[in-house]
Structures are given as structure tokens and as C-alpha cells.
Short mmCIF file of C-alpha atoms in Angstrom, two decimals:
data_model
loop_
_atom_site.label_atom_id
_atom_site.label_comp_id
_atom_site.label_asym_id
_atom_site.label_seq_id
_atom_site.Cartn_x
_atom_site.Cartn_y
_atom_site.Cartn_z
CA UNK A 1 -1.79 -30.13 21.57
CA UNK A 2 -0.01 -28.35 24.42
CA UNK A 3 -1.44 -27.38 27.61
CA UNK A 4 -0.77 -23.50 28.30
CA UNK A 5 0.55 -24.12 32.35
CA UNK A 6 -0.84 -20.85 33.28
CA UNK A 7 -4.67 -21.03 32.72
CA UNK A 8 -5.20 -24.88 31.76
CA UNK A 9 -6.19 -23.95 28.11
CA UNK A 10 -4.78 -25.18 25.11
CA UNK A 11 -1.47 -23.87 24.10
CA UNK A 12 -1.41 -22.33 19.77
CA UNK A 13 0.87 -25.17 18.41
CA UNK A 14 4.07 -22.88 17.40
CA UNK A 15 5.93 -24.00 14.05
CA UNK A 16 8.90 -25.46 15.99
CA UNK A 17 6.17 -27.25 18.85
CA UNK A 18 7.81 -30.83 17.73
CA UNK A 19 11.37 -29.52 17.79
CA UNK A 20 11.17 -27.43 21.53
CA UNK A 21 9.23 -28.59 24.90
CA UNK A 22 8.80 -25.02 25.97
CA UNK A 23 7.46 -21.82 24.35
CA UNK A 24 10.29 -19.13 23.56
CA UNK A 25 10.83 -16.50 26.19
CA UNK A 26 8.89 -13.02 25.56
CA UNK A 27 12.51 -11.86 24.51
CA UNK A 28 12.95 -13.73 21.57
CA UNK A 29 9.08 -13.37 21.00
CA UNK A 30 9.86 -9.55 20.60
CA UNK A 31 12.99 -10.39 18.29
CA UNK A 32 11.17 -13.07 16.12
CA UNK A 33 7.86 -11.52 15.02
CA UNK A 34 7.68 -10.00 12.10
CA UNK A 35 3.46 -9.58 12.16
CA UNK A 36 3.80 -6.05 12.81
CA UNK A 37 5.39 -4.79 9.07
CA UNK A 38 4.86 -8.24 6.82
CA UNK A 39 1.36 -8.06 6.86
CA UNK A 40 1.55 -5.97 4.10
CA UNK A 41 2.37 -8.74 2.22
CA UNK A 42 -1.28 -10.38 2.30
CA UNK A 43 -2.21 -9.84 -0.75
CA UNK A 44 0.35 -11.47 -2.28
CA UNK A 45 0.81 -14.46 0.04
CA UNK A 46 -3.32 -15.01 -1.00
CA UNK A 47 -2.06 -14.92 -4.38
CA UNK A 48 0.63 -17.22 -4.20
CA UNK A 49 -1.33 -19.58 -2.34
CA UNK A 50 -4.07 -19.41 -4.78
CA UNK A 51 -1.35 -20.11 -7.30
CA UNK A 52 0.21 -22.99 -5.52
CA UNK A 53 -2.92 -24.47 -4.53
CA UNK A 54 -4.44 -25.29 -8.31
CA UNK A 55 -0.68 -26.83 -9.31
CA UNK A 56 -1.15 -29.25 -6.63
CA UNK A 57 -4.64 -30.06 -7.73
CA UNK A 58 -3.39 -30.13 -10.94
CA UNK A 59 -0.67 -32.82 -10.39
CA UNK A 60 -2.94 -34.98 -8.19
CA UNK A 61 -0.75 -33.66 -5.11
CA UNK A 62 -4.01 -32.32 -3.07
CA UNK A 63 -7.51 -33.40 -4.32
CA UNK A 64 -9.84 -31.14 -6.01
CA UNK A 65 -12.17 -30.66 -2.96
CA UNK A 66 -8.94 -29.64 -0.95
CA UNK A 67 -8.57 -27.19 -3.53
CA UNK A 68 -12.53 -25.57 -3.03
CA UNK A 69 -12.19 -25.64 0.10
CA UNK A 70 -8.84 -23.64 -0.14
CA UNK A 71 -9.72 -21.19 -2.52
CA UNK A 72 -13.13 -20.44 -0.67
CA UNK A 73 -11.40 -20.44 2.97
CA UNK A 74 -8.63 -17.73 1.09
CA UNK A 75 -11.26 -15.71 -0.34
CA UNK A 76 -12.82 -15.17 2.86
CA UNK A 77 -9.78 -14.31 4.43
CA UNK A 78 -9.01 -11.88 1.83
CA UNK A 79 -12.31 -9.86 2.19
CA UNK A 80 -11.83 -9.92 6.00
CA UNK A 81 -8.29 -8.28 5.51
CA UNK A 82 -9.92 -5.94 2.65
CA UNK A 83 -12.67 -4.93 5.39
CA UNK A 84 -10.05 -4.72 8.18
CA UNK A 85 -11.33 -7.50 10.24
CA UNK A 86 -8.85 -9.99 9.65
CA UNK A 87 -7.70 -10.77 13.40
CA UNK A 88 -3.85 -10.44 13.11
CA UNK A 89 -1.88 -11.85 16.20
CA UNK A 90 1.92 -11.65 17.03
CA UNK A 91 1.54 -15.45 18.44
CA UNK A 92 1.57 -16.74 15.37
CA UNK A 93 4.70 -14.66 14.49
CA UNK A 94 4.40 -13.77 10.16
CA UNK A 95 1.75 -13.05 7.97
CA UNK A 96 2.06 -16.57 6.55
CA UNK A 97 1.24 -18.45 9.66
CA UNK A 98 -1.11 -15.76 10.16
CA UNK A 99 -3.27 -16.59 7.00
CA UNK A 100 -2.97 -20.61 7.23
CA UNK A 101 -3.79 -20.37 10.86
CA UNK A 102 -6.75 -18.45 10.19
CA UNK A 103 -7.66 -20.55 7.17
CA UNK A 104 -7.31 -23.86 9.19
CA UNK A 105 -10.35 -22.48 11.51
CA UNK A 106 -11.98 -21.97 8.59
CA UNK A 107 -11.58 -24.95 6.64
CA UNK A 108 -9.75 -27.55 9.20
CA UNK A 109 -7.50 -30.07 7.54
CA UNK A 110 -7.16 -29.39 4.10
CA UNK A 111 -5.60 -26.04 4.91
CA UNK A 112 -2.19 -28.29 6.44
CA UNK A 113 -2.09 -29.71 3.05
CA UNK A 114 -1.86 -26.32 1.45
CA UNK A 115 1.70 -26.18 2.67
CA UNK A 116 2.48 -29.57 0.23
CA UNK A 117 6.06 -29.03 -1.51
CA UNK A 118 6.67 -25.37 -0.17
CA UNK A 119 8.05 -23.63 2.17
CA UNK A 120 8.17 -20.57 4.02
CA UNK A 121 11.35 -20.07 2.56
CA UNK A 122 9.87 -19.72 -0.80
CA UNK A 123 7.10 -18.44 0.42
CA UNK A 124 8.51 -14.85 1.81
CA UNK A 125 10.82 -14.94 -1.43
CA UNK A 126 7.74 -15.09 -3.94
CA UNK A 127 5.62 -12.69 -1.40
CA UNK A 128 8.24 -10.33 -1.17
CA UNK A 129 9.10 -10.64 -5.00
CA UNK A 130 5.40 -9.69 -5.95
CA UNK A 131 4.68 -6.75 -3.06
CA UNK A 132 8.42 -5.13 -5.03
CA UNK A 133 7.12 -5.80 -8.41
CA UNK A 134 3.66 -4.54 -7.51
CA UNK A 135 4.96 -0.89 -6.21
CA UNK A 136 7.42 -0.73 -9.32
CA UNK A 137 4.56 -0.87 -11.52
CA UNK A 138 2.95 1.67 -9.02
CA UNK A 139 5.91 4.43 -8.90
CA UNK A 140 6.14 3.74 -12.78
CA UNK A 141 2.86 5.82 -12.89
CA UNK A 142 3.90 8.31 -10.49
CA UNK A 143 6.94 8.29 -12.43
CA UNK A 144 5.10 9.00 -15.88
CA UNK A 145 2.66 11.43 -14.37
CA UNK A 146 5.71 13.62 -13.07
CA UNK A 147 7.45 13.21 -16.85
CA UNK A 148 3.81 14.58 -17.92
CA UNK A 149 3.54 17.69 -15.38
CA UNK A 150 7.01 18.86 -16.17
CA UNK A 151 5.98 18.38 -19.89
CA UNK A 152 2.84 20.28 -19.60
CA UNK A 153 5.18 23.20 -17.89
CA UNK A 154 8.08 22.72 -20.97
CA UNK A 155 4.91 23.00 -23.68
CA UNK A 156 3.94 26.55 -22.42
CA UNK A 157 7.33 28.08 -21.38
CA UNK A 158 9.40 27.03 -24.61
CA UNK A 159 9.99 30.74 -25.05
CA UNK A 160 10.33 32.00 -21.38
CA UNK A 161 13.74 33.21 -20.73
CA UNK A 162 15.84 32.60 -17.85
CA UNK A 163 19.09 32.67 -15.99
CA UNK A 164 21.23 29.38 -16.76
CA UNK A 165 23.22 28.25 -14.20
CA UNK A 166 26.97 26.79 -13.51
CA UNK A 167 28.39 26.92 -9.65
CA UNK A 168 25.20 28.86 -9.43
CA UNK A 169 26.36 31.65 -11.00
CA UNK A 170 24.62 33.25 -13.59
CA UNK A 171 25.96 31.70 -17.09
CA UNK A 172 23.86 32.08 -20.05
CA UNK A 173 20.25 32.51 -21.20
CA UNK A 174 17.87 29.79 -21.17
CA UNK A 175 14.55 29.14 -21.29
CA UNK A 176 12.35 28.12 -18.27
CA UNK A 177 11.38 24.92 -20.96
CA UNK A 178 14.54 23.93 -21.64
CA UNK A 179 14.87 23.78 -17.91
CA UNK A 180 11.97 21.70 -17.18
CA UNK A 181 12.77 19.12 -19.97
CA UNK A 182 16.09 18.24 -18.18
CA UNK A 183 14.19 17.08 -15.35
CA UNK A 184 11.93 15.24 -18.09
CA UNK A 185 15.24 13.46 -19.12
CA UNK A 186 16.09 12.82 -16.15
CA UNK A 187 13.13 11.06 -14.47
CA UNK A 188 12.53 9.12 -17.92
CA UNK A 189 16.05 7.49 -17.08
CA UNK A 190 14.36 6.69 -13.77
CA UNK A 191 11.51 5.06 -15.62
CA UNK A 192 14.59 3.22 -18.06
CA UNK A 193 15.86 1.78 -14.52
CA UNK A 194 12.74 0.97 -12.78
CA UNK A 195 11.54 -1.00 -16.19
CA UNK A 196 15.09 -2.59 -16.22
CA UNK A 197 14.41 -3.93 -12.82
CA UNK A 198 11.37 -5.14 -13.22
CA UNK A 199 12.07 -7.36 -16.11
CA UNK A 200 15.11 -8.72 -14.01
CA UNK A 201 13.43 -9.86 -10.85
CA UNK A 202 10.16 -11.00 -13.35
CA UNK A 203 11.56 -14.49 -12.21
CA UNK A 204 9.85 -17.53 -9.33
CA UNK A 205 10.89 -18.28 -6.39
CA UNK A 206 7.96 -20.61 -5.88
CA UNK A 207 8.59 -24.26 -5.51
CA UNK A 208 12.66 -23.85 -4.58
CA UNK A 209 11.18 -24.99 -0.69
CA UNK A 210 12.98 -24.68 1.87
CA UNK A 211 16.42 -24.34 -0.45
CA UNK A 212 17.03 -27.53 -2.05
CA UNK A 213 13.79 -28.39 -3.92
CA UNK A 214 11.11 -30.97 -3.15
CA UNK A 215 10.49 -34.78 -4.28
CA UNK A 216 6.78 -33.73 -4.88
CA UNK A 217 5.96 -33.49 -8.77
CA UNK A 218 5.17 -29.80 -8.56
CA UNK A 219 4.96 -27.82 -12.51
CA UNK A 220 6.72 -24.79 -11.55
CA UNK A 221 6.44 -23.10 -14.68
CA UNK A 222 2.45 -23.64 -13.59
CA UNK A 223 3.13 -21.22 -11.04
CA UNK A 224 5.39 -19.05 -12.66
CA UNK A 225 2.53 -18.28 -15.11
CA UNK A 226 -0.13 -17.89 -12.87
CA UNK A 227 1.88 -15.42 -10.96
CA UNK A 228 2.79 -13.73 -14.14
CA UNK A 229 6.43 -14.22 -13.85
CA UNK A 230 8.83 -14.93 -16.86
CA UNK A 231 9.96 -17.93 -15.81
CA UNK A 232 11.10 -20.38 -12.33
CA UNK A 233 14.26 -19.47 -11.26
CA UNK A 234 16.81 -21.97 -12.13
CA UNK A 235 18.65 -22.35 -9.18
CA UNK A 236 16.85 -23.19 -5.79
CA UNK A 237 19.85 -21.85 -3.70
CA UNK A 238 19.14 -18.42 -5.50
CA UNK A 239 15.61 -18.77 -5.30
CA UNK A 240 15.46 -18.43 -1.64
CA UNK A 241 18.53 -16.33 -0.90
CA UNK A 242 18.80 -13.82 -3.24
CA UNK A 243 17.42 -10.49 -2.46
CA UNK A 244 19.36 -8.18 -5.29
CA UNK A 245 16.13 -7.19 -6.42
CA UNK A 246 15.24 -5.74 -3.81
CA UNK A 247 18.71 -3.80 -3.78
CA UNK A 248 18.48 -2.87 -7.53
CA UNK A 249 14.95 -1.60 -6.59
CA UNK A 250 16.77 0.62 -3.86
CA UNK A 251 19.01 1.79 -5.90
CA UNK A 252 16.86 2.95 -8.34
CA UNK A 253 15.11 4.33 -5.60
CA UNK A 254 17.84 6.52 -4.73
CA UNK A 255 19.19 7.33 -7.84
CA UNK A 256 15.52 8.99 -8.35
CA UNK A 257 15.22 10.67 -4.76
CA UNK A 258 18.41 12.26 -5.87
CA UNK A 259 16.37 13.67 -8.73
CA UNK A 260 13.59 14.68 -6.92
CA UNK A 261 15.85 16.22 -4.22
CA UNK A 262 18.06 18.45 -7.14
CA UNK A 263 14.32 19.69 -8.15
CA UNK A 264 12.86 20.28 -4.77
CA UNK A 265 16.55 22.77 -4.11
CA UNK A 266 15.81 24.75 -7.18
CA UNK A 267 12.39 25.26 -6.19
CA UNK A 268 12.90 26.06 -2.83
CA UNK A 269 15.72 28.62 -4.27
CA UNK A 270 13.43 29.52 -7.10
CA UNK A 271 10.47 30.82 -4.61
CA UNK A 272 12.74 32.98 -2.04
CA UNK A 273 12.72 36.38 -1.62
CA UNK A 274 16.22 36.83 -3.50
CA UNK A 275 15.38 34.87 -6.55
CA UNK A 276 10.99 35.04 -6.89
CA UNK A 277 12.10 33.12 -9.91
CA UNK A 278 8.20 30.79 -9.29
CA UNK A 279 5.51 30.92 -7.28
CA UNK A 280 3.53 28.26 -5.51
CA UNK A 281 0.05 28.81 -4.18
CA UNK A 282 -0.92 27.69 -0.40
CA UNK A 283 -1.57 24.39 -1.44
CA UNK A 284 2.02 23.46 -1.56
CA UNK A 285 3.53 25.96 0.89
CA UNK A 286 3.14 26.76 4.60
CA UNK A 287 3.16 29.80 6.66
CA UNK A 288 5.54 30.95 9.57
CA UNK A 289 4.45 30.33 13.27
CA UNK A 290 5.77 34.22 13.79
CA UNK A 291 6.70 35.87 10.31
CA UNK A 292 3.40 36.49 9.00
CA UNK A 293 5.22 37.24 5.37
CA UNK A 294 6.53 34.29 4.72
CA UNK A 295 5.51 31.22 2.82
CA UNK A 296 7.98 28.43 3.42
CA UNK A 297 8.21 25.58 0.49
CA UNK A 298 8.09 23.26 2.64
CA UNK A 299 6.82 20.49 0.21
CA UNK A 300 10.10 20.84 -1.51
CA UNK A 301 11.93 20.68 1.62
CA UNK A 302 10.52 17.73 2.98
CA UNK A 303 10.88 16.10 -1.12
CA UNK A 304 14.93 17.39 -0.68
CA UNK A 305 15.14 15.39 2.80
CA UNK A 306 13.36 12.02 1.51
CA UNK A 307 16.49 10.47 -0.39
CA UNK A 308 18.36 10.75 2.97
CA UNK A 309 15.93 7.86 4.34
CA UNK A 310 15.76 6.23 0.87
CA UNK A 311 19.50 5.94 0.57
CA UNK A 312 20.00 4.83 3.90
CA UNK A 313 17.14 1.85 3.52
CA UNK A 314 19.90 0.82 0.48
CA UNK A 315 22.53 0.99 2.98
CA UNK A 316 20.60 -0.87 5.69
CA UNK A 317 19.73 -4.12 3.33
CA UNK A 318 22.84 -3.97 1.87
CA UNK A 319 24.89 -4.43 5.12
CA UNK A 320 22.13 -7.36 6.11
CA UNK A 321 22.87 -9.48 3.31
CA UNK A 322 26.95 -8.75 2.57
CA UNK A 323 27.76 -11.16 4.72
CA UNK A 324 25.24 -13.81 4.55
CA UNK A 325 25.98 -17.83 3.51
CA UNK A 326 24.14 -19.13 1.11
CA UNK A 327 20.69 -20.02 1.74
CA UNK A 328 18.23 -18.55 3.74
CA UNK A 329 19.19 -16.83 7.12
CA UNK A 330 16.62 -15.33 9.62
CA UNK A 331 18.70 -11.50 8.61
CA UNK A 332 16.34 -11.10 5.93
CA UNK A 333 13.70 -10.63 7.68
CA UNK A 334 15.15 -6.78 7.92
CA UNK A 335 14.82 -6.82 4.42
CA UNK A 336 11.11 -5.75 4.29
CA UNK A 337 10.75 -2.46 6.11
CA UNK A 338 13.40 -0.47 5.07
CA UNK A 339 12.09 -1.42 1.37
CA UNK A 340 8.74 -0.67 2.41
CA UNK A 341 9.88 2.82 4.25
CA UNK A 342 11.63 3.81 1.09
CA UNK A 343 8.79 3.06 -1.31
CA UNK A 344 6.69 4.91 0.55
CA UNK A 345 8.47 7.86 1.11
CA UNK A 346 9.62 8.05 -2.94
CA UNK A 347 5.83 7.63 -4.16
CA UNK A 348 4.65 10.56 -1.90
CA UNK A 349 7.83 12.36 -3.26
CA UNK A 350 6.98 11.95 -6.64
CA UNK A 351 2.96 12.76 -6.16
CA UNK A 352 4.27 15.64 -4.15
CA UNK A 353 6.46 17.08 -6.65
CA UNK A 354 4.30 16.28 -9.84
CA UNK A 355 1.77 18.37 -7.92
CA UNK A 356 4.39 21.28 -6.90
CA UNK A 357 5.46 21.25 -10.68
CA UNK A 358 1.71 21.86 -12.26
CA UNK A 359 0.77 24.11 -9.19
CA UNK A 360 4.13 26.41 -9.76
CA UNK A 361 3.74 29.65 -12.17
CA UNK A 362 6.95 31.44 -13.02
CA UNK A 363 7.68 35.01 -12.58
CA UNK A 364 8.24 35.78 -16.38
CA UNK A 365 9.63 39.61 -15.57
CA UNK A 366 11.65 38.52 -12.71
CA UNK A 367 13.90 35.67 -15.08
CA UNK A 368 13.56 38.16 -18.25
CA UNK A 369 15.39 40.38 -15.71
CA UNK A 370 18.06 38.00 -14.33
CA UNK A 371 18.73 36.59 -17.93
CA UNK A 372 20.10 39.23 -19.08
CA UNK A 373 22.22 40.07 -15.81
CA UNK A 374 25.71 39.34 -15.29
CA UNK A 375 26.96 39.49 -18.68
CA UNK A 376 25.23 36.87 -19.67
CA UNK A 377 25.72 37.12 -23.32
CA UNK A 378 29.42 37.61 -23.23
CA UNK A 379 29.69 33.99 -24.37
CA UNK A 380 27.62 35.04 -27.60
CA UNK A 381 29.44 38.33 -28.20
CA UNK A 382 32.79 35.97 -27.95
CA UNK A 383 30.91 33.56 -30.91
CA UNK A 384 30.39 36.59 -32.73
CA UNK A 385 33.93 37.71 -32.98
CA UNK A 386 34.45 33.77 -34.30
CA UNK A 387 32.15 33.60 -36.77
CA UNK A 388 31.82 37.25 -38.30
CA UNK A 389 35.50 38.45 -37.87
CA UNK A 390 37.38 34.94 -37.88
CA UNK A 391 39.20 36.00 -35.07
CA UNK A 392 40.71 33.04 -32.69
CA UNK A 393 38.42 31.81 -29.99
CA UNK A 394 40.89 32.79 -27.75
CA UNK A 395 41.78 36.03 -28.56
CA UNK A 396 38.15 36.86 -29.18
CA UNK A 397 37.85 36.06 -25.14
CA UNK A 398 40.19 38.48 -24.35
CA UNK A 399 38.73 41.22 -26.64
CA UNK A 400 35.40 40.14 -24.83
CA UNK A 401 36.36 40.37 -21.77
CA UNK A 402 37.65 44.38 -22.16
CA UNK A 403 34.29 45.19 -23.81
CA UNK A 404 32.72 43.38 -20.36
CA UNK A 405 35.05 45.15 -18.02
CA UNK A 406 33.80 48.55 -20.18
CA UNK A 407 30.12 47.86 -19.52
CA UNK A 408 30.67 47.35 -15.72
CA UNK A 409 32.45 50.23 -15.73
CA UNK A 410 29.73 52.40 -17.39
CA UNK A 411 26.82 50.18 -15.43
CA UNK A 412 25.88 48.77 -18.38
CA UNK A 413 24.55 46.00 -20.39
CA UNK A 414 26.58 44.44 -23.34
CA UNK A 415 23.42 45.45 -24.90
CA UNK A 416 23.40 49.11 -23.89
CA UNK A 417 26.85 49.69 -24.31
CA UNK A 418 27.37 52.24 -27.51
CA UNK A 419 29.46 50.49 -30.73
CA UNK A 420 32.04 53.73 -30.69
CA UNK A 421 32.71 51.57 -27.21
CA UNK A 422 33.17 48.40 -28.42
CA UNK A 423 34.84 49.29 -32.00
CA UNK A 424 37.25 51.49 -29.20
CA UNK A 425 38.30 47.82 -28.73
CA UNK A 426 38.26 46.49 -31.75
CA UNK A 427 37.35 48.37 -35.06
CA UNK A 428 36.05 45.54 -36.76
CA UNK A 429 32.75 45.65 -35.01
CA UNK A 430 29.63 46.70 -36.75
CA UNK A 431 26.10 47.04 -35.18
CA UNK A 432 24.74 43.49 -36.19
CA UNK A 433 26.74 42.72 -33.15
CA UNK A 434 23.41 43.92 -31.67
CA UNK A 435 21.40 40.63 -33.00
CA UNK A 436 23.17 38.23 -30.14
CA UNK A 437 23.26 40.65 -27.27
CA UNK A 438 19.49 40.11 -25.77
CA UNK A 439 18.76 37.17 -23.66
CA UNK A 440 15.82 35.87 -26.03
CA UNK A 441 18.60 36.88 -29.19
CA UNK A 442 21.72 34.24 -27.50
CA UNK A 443 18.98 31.48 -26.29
CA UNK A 444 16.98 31.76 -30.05
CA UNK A 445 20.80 31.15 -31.21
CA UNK A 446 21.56 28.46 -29.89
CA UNK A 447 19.64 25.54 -32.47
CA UNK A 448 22.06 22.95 -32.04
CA UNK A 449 20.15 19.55 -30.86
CA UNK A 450 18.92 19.50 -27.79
CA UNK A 451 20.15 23.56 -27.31
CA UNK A 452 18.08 25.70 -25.69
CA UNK A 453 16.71 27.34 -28.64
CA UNK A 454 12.93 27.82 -28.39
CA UNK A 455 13.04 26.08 -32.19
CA UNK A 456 14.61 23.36 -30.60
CA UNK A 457 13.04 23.11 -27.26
CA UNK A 458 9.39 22.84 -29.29
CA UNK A 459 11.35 19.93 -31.33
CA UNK A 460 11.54 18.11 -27.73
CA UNK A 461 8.18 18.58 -26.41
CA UNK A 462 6.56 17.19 -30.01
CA UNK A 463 9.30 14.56 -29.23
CA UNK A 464 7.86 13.81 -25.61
CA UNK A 465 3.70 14.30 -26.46
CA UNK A 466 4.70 11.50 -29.01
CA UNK A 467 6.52 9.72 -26.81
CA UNK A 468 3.98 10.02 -23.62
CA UNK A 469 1.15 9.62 -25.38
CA UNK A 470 2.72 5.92 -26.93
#
């Protein structure tokens, strides 16, 4: 070993000490540790070690008391990361040489033979591979949990009316169920993506080494199913280059903070002044430093803001690895904190918002109220003249559109509006016009699948309690 020229002690043998006479400047110290954000993978580099460990036992690569003495050396080391007291140090510059540094104290020699037909190569590729698969199966929870709050909220507001929407403007009558089930839909396509993704990166790294395979007689598929993966993967180039899982997991990342984000503006539009369309109790809402009236949704807010940094962590690993030859390159190493940044900030996102969507209780009077503004209903009058008086879609517009331009006139509803006015437009009217005119009369109309019918929308959330509950 080395001799440190400063203070006569011992210098920590670096991975490249038979390669370089001289430690590397505190420059490229700075640039090369990674210590700092990988640690996070410890967990699963105990676990692939574990894994590796008993193949090589198993193929007479490492004896069995190498392997005790491995397995016992790891478990320590994983209780004194569990407890906190594991004693990380940027000399020893990633969490791998972290752990087998710390478990060569431990358990001297046989932790160098640990290393046996692997390499770090493979080693950050299987890590990495398990910390992504481990928070997929994570956010699918969070995922399901949201799916189940805005289920709960669809179950008891099948027949609460409310304004629908197109450019914002008002359109037609829905109901506040309907509404919630589309974000239901939504987020279970999430789920449909995140599942997809999963099952594609469910694949090894472990035993490619360092990109070309090893002579050792190592059983990969040993390690594969110890790991719980599908299968090796079949190429060893791949193995420890590829890191489109962790894009695919970005993207689905996004696509769902995109969600989350069209959600959090229709709350945050929903609970102003102009619109008291919901209401949402202190818990998710905060008060103004000056303005003593107001309660700001900021929750929703900060939810709407969130797929800004998610995107841009799909951006930032993208642009690493676009222009990388194959095998490994010391790039990815920025492949683990933007993917780490973005998990985090979509699995508060979707606690956050599950919590926002069981905590918020709409204003029933207030979206009875704006359903039926603006005409709403024209659109049903217009089906009327279709299917009572066969009259031509199109010139049944234009007849609606003089009985609308009557009503504003008067400052009235279609609904208020006398039938001497309307049959002043056209004769043929009779008062059963009357039966599509309300807000809760056009949504109960409309029983076509997946309408916003209340029939219908109690059709979907049998659908989704089936579904859930499976």
C-alpha cells in the first residue's frame, strides 16, 4: 500500500492505484464522486451482492466459507445503513466501493473475491435496474390509491350537475362524476404504462462484466432468479449500456405529471372566488402573508409545477446518452439523479393530489347554478328539433340559435322562455320541449356509453369497484 506524503500514513488504495502513481487532483475528485446521490442504491447493491455471492458458491467459483463470511459481513453492513451508521466517504468515490470497502474491514480477504466475474459495470446497471423497478412498484400504489380517491368522489357525485367545459367555455351539463372518472381513465392509462415498463426492463444485467462477458462459469439465469428478473439479458453490450428503461420510466413519468398538472389547474380554478366550484379545508391550502381572506391552493399549484422538473429530468438523460458509443461511458453516471429527482417529486404529487381529491367537497348550488348558464342546453333543444320534428341538424341549429338569441334578449333561460316564444319561431314546438331544457334533464339524456348520464356514470363506477377491488 501507498504512503499518503503528507502525514506518513497509509494511503486508501484507489481502484486505478496499479494503473496511476499519484492520487487524482481534488478537481477531478469533485467531478468523479458519485457517493453523494448513489448511495441510495444500497439496498440493492446488498442485494445483488447477496445474489452474486451464492452463484459463485454455487459453481465452486468462491468457497462456501467465503460465502458466510460474505453474507454475514453484508448483513451487518445493511443494518448499519438501516440505523444510519454506515460511515459513507467520498474517498472511496460510489456506493459500491463504499460497501466492499467497508465489508473488507469487516471480513478481510474474502470480500476481494466477492468481485469474481463482475464488474462495476454490471454492477451500477443491475443496482440501478432494481432501485427503478423498486419505485415503479411504489408509484403503482400511489397510482392505484389516486384511481381509488377519485373513485370514491365519482361513487357519491354520479348525480351532481355541473358546467362541462370546451376552450373553457361553458358547453353542456355534466356531472361532477363523470368528471372525476376521466381523471380515473386517465391515471389507469398511467398504471397501463408504468406496468408496461416494468415488464420490459424485468431483464439482468448481472454477469455482462465489464461489457464483454467473463471466462468464469457464472449461471446467470441463477441470478436472474434470485433477483426476480425474467430473464439475463442476451446481449452483454446492452447489458451494460442501455439505459432506455430508465427513459421509458421518465416518460411515463411525464406523461402522468401532465395528468396530475391538468387536475391540479382545475382545482386551483375550481376553488377561486369566480368559480367556488370545490372547497378544500386548511389541510391542503395556505393562507396569505397580507390578505387575511384568502386561501391559496397551493398544493395544487406546487402538483401543476412538478412535471416541469419531471419533464426536464427526461430531457436531461436523454441528451446524456444520444450520443454515447456503445458500451459503458462515465456520462451515465448523470443518469441517477435526475431519475431519482423525478421519482420523488411524482410520488409526493400523486400522495398530494389523492389527498386533495378525498379532502375536496363540491359546492353542489354553485355548479347546479353554472350548469344551467350560458345556454347550456341549446345543444339538447337542437337534438330535439332532430328527433321529434325530423328537421335537418342543420337547420335545427339555426332555428336554435334564434330561440337562444330570444332568451338573451328577454334575460332568460331556454328553460324560462314561454312556448308562444319559441313556436313564434317555429310552430311545430309543443311543451315536451320542456323535458331536455334543465341541466339534470340534457345530462340524464345523454345514456350513450360512457355519456354523462347518471345511468351511465353508475355503470362506470360498478365497472371500476370491480375492477379496483380485482
Amino acid at each position: 500500500m501507498g504512503m499518503d506524503s503528507t502525514d506518513g500514513k497509509p494511503a486508501k488504495q484507489k481502484m486505478w492505484g496499479g494503473r496511476f502513481s499519484s492520487s487524482p487532483g481534488e478537481l477531478m475528485q469533485a467531478i468523479n464522486v458519485s457517493i453523494g446521490f448513489d448511495q441510495r442504491l444500497a439496498q440493492q447493491d446488498i442485494r445483488g451482492s447477496l445474489a452474486h455471492a451464492a452463484m459463485l458458491a454455487d459453481n465452486d467459483i468462491i468457497s462456501q466459507q467465503d460465502l458466510k463470511d460474505i453474507q454475514k459481513g453484508l448483513g451487518d453492513i445493511k443494518a448499519e445503513i438501516d440505523a444510519g451508521t454506515f460511515p459513507f466517504t467520498d474517498e472511496l468515490e460510489d456506493i459500491h466501493l463504499n460497501i466492499e470497502g467497508r465489508l473488507k474491514e469487516k471480513i478481510g480477504e474474502a470480500a476481494g473475491r466477492l468481485h469474481t466475474g463482475r464488474s462495476r459495470n454490471d454492477q451500477v446497471a443491475t443496482d440501478f435496474r432494481l432501485w427503478v423497478r423498486d419505485y415503479l412498484d411504489h408509484l403503482d400504489g400511489q397510482m392505484t390509491d389516486l384511481m381509488n380517491a377519485l373513485l370514491e368522489k365519482a361513487a357519491a357525485h354520479t348525480d351532481t350537475i355541473m358546467p362541462g367545459f370546451t376552450h373553457l367555455q361553458s358547453a353542456q351539463p355534466v356531472t361532477f362524476g363523470h368528471h372525476m372518472l376521466a381523471y380515473l381513465e386517465m391515471f389507469a392509462r398511467d398504471r397501463s404504462r408504468l406496468r408496461d415498463c416494468r415488464a420490459r426492463m424485468n431483464e439482468s444485467p448481472l454477469g455482462a462484466a465489464a461489457l464483454a462477458g467473463t471466462p468464469y462459469p457464472i449461471n446467470r439465469e441463477m441470478t436472474a432468479k434470485a433477483l426476480e428478473f425474467d430473464r439475463p439479458m442476451a446481449n452483454s453490450l446492452d447489458a451494460v449500456s442501455a439505459r432506455d428503461f430508465a427513459l421509458e420510466a421518465l416518460s411515463v413519468a411525464s406523461i402522468c405529471a401532465t395528468h396530475l398538472s391538468r387536475l391540479s389547474e382545475e382545482i386551483v380554478i375550481w376553488t377561486s372566488a369566480q368559480f367556488q366550484f370545490v372547497k378544500l379545508t386548511d389541510a391542503f391550502t395556505t393562507g396569505s402573508s397580507i390578505m387575511p381572506q384568502k386561501r391559496n391552493p397551493d398544493a395544487a399549484e406546487l402538483i401543476r409545477a412538478k412535471v416541469g422538473r419531471i419533464m426536464g429530468a427526461l430531457t436531461s438523460l436523454t441528451i446524456v446518452m444520444k450520443g454515447l458509443p456503445l458500451a459503458y461511458s462515465k456520462d451515465m453516471q448523470e443518469d441517477k439523479e435526475p431519475v431519482f429527482d423525478a421519482f420523488d417529486g411524482l410520488s409526493l404529487s400523486l400522495a398530494a393530489m389523492a389527498g386533495m381529491v378525498r379532502d375536496m367537497t363540491p359546492n353542489k348550488e354553485e355548479l347546479a347554478e353554472a350548469a344551467g348558464a350560458a345556454y347550456s342546453t341549446a345543444t339538447d333543444l337542437a337534438d330535439w328539433l332532430v328527433r321529434k320534428l325530423g328537421m335537418p341538424f342543420r337547420d335545427a341549429h339555426h332555428v336554435t340559435g334564434t330561440i337562444v338569441a330570444l332568451a338573451e334578449g328577454q334575460g332568460k333561460t331556454l328553460a324560462e322562455l314561454s312556448l308562444d316564444d319559441m313556436q313564434s319561431v317555429e310552430a311545430r314546438i309543443t311543451d315536451d320541449v320542456y323535458s331536455v331544457l334543465t341541466p339534470l334533464a340534457s345530462a340524464s339524456s345523454r345514456t350513450s356509453y360512457g355519456g354523462t348520464a347518471p345511468s351511465e356514470v353508475a355503470k362506470q363506477v360498478a365497472r371500476w369497484q370491480a375492477l379496483l377491488k380485482d
